[in-house]
GROMACS .gro file of C-alpha atoms in nm:
model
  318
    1UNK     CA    1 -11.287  -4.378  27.397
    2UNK     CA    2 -11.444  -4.367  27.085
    3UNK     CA    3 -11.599  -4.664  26.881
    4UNK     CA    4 -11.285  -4.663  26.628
    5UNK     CA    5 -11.033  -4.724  26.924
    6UNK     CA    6 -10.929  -5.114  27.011
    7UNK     CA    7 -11.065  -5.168  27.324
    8UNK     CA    8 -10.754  -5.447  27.351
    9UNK     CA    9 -10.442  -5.534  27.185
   10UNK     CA   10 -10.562  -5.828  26.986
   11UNK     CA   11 -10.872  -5.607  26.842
   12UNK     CA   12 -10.881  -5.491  26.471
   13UNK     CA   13 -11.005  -5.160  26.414
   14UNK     CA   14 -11.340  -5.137  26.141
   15UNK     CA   15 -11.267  -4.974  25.835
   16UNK     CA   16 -11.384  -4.599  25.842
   17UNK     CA   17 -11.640  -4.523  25.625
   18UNK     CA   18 -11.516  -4.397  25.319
   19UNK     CA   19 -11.709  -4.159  25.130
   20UNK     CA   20 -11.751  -4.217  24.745
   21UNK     CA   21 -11.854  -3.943  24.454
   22UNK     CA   22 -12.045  -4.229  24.411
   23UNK     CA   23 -12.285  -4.327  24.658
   24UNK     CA   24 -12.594  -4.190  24.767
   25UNK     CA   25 -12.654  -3.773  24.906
   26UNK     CA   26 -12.471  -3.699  25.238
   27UNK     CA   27 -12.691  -3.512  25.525
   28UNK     CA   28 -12.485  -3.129  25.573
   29UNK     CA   29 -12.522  -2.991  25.921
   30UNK     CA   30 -12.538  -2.564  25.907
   31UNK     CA   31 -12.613  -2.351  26.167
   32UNK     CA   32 -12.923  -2.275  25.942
   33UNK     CA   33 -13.059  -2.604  25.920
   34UNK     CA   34 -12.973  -2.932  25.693
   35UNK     CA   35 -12.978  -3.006  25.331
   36UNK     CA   36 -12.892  -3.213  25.078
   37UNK     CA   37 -12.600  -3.120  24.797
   38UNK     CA   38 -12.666  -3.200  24.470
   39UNK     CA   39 -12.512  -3.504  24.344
   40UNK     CA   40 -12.179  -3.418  24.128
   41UNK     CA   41 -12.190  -3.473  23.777
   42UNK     CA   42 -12.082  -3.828  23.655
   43UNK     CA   43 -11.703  -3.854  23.600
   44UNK     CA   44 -11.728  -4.021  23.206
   45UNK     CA   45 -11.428  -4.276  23.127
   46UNK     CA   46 -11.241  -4.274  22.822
   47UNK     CA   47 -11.343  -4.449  22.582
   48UNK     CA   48 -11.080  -4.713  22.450
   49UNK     CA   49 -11.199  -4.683  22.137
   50UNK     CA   50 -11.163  -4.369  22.056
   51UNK     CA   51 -10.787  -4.341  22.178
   52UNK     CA   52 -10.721  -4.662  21.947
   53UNK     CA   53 -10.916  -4.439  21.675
   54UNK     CA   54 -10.705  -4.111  21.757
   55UNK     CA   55 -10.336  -4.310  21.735
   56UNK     CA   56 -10.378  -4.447  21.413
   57UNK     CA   57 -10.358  -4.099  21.235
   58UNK     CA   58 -10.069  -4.037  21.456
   59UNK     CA   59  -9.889  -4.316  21.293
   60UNK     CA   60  -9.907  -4.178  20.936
   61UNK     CA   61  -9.741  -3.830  21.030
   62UNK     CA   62  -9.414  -4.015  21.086
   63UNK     CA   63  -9.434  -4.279  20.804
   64UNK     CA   64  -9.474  -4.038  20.565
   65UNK     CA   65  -9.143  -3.847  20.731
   66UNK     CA   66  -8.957  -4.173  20.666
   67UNK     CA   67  -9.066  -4.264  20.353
   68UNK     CA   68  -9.019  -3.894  20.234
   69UNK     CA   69  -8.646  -3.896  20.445
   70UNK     CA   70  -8.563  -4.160  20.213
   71UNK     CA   71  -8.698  -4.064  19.907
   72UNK     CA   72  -8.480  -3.754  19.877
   73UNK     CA   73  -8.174  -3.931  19.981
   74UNK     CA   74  -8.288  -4.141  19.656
   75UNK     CA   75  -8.353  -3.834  19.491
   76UNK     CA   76  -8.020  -3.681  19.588
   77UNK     CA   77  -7.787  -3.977  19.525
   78UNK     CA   78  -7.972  -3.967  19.148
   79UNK     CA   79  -7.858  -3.615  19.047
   80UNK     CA   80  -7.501  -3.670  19.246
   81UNK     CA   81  -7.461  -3.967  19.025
   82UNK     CA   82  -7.556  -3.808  18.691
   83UNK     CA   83  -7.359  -3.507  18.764
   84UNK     CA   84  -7.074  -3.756  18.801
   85UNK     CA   85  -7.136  -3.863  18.497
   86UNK     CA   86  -7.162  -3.576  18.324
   87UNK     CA   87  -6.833  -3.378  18.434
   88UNK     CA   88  -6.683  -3.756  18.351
   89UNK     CA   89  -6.823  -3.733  17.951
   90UNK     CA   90  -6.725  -3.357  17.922
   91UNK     CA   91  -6.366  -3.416  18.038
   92UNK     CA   92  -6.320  -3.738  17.782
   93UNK     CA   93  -6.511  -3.538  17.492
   94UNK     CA   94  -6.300  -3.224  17.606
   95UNK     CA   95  -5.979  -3.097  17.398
   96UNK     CA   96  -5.700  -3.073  17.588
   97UNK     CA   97  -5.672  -2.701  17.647
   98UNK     CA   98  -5.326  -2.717  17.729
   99UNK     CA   99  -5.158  -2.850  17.443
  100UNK     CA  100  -5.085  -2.551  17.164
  101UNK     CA  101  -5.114  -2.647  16.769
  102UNK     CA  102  -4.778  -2.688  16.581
  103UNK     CA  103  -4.693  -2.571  16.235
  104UNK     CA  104  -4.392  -2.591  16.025
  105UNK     CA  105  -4.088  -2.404  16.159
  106UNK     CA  106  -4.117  -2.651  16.483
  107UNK     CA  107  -4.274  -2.363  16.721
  108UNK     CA  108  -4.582  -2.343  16.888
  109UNK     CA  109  -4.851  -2.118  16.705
  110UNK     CA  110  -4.878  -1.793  16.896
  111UNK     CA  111  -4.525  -1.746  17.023
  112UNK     CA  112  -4.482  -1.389  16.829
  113UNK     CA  113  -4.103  -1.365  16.747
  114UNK     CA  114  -3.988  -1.641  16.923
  115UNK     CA  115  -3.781  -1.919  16.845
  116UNK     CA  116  -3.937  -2.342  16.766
  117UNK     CA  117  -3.801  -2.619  16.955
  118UNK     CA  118  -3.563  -2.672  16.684
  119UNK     CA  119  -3.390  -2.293  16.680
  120UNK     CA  120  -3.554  -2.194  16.414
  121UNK     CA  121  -3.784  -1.871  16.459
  122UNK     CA  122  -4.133  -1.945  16.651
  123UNK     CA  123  -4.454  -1.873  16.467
  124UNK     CA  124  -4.597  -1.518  16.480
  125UNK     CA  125  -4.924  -1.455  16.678
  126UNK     CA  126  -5.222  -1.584  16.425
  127UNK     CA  127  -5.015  -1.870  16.347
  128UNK     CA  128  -4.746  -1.721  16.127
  129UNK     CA  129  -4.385  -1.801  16.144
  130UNK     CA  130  -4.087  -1.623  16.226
  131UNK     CA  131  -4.256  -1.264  16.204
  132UNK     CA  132  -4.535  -1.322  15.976
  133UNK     CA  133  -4.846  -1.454  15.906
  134UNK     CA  134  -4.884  -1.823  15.736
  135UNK     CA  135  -5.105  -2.052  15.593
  136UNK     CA  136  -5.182  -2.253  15.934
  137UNK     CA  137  -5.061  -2.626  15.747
  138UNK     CA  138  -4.895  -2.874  15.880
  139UNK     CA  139  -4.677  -3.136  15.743
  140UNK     CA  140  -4.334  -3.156  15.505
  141UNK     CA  141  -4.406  -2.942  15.204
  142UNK     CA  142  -4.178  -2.884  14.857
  143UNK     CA  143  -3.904  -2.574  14.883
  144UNK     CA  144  -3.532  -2.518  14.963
  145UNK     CA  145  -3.276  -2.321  15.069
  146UNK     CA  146  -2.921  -2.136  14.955
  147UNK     CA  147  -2.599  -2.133  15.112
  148UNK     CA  148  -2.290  -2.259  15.162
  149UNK     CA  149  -2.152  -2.616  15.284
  150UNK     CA  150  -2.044  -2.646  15.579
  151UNK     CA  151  -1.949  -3.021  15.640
  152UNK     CA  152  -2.013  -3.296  15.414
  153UNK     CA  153  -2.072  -3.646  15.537
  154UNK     CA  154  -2.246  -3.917  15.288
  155UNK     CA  155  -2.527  -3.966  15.253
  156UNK     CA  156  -2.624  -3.562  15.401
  157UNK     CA  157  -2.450  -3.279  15.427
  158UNK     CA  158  -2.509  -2.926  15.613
  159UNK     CA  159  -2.535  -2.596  15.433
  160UNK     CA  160  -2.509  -2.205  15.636
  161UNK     CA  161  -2.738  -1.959  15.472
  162UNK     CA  162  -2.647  -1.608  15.434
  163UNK     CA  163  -2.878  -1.511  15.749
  164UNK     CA  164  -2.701  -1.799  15.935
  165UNK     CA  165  -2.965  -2.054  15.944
  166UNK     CA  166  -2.860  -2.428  15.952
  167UNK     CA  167  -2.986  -2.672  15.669
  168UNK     CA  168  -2.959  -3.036  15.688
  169UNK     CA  169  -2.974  -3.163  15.364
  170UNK     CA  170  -3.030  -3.556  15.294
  171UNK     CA  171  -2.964  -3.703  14.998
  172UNK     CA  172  -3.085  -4.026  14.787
  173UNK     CA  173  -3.036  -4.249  14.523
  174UNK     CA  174  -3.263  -4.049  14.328
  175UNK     CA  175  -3.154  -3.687  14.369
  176UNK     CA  176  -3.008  -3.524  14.077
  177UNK     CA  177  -2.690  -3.277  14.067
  178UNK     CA  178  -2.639  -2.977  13.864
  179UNK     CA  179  -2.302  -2.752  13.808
  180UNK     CA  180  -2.440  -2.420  13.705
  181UNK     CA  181  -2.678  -2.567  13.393
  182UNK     CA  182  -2.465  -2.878  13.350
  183UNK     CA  183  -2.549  -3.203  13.503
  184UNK     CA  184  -2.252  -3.359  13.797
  185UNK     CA  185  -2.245  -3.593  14.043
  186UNK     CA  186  -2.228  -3.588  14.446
  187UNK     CA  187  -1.879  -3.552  14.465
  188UNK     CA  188  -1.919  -3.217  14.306
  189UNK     CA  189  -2.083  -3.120  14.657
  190UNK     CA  190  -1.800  -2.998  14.876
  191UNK     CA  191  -1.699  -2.807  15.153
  192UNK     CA  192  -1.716  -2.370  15.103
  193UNK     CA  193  -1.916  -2.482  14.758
  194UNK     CA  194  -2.262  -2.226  14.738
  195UNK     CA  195  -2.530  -2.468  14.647
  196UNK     CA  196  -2.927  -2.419  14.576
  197UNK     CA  197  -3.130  -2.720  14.744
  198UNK     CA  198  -3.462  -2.784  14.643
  199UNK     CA  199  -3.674  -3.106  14.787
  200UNK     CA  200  -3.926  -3.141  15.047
  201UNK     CA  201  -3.885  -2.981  15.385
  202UNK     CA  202  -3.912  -3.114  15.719
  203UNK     CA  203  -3.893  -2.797  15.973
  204UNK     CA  204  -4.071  -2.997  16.269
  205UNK     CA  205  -3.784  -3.235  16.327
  206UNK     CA  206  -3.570  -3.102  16.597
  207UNK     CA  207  -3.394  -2.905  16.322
  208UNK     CA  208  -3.452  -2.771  15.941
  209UNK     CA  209  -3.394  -3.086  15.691
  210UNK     CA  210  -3.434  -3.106  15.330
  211UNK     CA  211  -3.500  -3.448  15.141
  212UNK     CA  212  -3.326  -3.311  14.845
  213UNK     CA  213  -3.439  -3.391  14.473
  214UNK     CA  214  -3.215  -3.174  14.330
  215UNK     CA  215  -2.832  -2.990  14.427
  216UNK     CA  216  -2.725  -2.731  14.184
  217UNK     CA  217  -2.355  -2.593  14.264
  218UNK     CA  218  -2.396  -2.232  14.211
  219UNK     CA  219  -2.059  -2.139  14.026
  220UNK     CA  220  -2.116  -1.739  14.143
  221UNK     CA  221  -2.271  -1.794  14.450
  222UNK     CA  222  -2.623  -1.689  14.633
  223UNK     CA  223  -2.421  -1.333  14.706
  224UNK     CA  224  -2.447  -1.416  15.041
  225UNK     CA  225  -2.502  -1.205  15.347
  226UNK     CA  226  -2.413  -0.860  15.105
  227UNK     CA  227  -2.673  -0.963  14.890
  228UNK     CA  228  -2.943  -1.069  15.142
  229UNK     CA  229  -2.918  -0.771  15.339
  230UNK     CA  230  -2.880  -0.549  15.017
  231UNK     CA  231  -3.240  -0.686  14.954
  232UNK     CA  232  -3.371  -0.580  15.281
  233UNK     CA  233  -3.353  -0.933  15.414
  234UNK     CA  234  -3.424  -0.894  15.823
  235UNK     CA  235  -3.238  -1.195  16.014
  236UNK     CA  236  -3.382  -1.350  16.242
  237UNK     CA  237  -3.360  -1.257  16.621
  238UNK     CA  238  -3.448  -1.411  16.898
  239UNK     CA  239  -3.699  -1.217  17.086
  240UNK     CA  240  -3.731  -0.940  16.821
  241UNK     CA  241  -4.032  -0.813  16.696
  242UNK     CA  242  -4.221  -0.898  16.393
  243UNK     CA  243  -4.078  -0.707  16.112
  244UNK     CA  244  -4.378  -0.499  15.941
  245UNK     CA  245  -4.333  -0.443  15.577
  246UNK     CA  246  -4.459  -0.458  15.205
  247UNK     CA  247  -4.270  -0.412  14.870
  248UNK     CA  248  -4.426  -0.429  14.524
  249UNK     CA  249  -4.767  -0.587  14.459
  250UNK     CA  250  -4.920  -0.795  14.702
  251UNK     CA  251  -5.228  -1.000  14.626
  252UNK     CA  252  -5.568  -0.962  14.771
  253UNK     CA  253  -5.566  -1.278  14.913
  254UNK     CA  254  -5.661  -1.486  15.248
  255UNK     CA  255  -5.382  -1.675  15.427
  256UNK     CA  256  -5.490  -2.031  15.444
  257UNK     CA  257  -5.650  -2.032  15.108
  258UNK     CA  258  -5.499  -2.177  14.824
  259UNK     CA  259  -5.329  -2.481  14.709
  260UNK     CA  260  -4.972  -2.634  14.813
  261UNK     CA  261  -4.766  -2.685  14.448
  262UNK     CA  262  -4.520  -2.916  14.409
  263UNK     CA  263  -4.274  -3.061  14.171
  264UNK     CA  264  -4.093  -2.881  13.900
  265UNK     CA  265  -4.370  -2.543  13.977
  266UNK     CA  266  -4.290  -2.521  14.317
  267UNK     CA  267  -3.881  -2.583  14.219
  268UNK     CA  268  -3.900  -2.227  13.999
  269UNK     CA  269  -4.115  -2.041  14.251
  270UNK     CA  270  -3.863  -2.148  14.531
  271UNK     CA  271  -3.554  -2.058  14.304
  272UNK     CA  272  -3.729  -1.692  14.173
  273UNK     CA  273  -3.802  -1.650  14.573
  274UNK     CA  274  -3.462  -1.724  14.766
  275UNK     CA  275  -3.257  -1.532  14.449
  276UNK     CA  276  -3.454  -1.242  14.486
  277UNK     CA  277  -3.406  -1.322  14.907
  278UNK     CA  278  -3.153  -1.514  14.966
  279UNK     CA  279  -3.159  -1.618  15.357
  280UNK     CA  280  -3.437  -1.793  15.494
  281UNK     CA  281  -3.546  -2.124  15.390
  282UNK     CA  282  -3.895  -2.191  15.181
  283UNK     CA  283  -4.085  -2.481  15.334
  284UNK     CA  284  -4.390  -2.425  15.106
  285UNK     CA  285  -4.543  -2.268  14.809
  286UNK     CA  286  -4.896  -2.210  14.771
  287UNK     CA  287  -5.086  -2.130  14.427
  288UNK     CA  288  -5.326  -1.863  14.521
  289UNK     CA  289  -5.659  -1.795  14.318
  290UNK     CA  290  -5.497  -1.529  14.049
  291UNK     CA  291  -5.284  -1.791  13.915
  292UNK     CA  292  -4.974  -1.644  14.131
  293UNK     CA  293  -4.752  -1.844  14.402
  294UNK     CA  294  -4.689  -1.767  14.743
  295UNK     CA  295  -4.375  -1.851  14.849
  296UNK     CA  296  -4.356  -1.922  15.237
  297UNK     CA  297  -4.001  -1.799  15.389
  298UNK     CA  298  -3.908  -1.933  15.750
  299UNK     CA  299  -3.619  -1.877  15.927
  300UNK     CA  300  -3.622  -1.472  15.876
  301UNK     CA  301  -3.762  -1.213  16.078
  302UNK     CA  302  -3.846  -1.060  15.682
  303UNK     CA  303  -3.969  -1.116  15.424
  304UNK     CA  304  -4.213  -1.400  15.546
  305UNK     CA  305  -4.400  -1.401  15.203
  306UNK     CA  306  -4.248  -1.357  14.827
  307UNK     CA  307  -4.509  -1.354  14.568
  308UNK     CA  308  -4.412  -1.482  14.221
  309UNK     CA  309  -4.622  -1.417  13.880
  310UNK     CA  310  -4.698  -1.707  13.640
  311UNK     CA  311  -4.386  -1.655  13.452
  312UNK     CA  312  -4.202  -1.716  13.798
  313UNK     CA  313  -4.053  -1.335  13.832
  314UNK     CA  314  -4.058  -1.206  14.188
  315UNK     CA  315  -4.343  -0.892  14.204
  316UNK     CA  316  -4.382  -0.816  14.583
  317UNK     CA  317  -4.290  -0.955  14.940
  318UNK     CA  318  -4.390  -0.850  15.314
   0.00000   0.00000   0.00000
C-alpha cells in the first residue's frame, strides 16, 4: 500500500503533487550523483496591448477595399452613363443615312438609267437624270414639252411626245392660247392637235405635269417621232445605259452653277431646245456664266443638255 491509496471506502485520496515550470529547482537522481537543472526561461504573456495595437492596421486593408469596390462601380456607372448619352446625341444630330436625295424627274439621285417613281427616267449616277448629268436642284422650274393630245378633259388635258413620254398639262384662267402666231382660245385644244406647252414643271408628282402659261397649236406639227429620231434623239429605256455623246459646242462650264431663268427667256430657250429635239420634256433652264442657256431635257436617254446662244439658236447638246 502506498500513501496515495484509500486505506477505506469513505477516504479521499490527497492531490498528487503537481509539478509547475514555476516553482522552485527539483532534486535529479543519476547514477553519477544529484544536481540541480537550471530553471527554464520565463514563458512571457502577450501583451493585450499590443494585439489591440496590431488589429487596428488590419482594419484599414479592408476599408480601403470597400471604399475603393465602390468607388469604381461609381466610376463605371459615370462613363456607362455618358456613353449613353453620347451614342443618344449622335443618333438625334445624325442624318438619316438611309433616305437618298430627290431631284426633278421623281427618281432617286444615283439610280444610273433607271426609271423615278413616276415612270419617268431615274437620275444618272452624280445626280443627273435620265442618262446625264444635272444641276442637283430641286423644286418646279419653267420649261415644256411637244406632242400630241391625247385626251382632253377641262380644266387639263394629256399630251404623247414623240419619244412616248406622258405630259399632264393643267390649265388656268390665266394661260394664254396661240394658233401658229395667232392668238385662240381653249377650245382650239383638241384631240390628235400637235401643241407646244410651256409653264412651270412639276416632275416629282407621281407623274410629269405642266402648269401651263401658254398652248400654241402647232399647225405643222413637232415632226414627231421621224423628226426626233432624225435628230439623234435616244428614247428612253428602262434599264439602258447612259447614252454618251456631244454635238456642236459645249460650254466650259460646271453643272450646278448658274442661274434658273424664267419667264418669256426661259419660254424661247425651251422652244429653240425641244424644236431642235423634239421628245423629252425641259423642266429647267439655267443661264450659265457666258451669257448662254442650258436647257435641261428629262425624259430621254439623249440629249440630257441643249445649249442655246443669246440669240436663242441651238449650238451643241450631249
Amino acid at each position: 500500500m502506498t500513501e496515495y491509496d484509500p486505506t477505506s471506502p469513505h477516504e479521499s485520496l490527497p492531490a498528487r503533487p503537481v509539478s509547475s515550470a514555476t516553482s522552485g529547482p527539483s532534486e535529479v537522481s543519476s547514477a553519477g550523483g544529484a544536481g540541480i537543472a537550471p530553471p527554464p526561461p520565463p514563458v512571457s504573456l502577450p501583451d493585450s496591448s499590443a494585439s489591440v495595437t496590431m488589429a487596428k492596421p488590419a482594419r484599414w486593408p479592408r476599408v480601403w477595399r470597400l471604399l475603393s469596390n465602390r468607388l469604381s462601380g461609381w466610376i463605371v456607372a459615370g462613363a456607362l452613363m455618358l456613353a449613353v448619352i453620347g451614342l443618344s446625341i449622335g443618333l438625334a444630330t445624325s442624318p438619316s443615312a438611309t433616305a437618298a436625295p430627290t431631284v426633278p424627274g421623281g427618281g432617286v439621285a444615283g439610280a444610273a438609267g433607271g426609271a423615278g417613281s413616276n415612270g419617268q427616267p431615274g437620275p444618272a449616277a452624280g445626280g443627273g437624270l435620265g442618262g446625264g448629268g444635272s444641276n442637283a436642284r430641286s423644286g418646279p422650274a419653267e420649261g415644256g414639252a411637244t406632242g400630241t393630245v391625247d385626251s382632253v378633259s377641262t380644266p387639263s388635258f394629256t399630251i404623247s411626245t414623240a419619244t412616248g413620254q406622258k405630259v399632264t398639262v393643267n390649265e388656268a384662267s390665266s394661260t394664254t392660247y396661240q394658233n401658229g402666231t395667232s392668238s385662240t382660245s381653249a377650245s382650239a385644244i383638241t384631240t390628235g392637235e400637235s401643241v407646244l406647252v410651256v409653264g412651270t414643271v412639276n416632275a416629282a408628282t407621281g407623274g410629269t405635269t405642266i402648269a401651263a402659261t401658254q398652248v400654241t397649236v402647232q399647225p405643222t406639227g413637232d415632226g414627231g417621232s421621224a423628226t426626233s429620231s432624225a435628230a439623234g434623239v435616244v428614247p428612253f429605256q428602262r434599264g439602258a445605259a447612259a447614252t454618251s455623246k456631244q454635238v456642236g459646242q459645249i460650254p466650259n462650264y460646271t453643272e450646278g452653277q448658274g442661274t434658273i431663268v424664267s419667264g418669256t427667256t426661259a419660254d424661247k430657250a425651251t422652244e429653240a431646245a425641244l424644236a431642235a429635239y423634239p421628245g423629252g420634256v425641259v423642266d429647267r433652264v439655267v443661264q450659265l456664266s457666258n451669257g448662254e442657256y442650258e436647257v435641261h431635257n428629262i425624259g430621254v436617254q439623249w440629249p440630257h443638255h441643249a445649249f442655246v446662244d443669246q440669240n436663242f439658236k441651238v449650238v451643241g447638246a450631249n
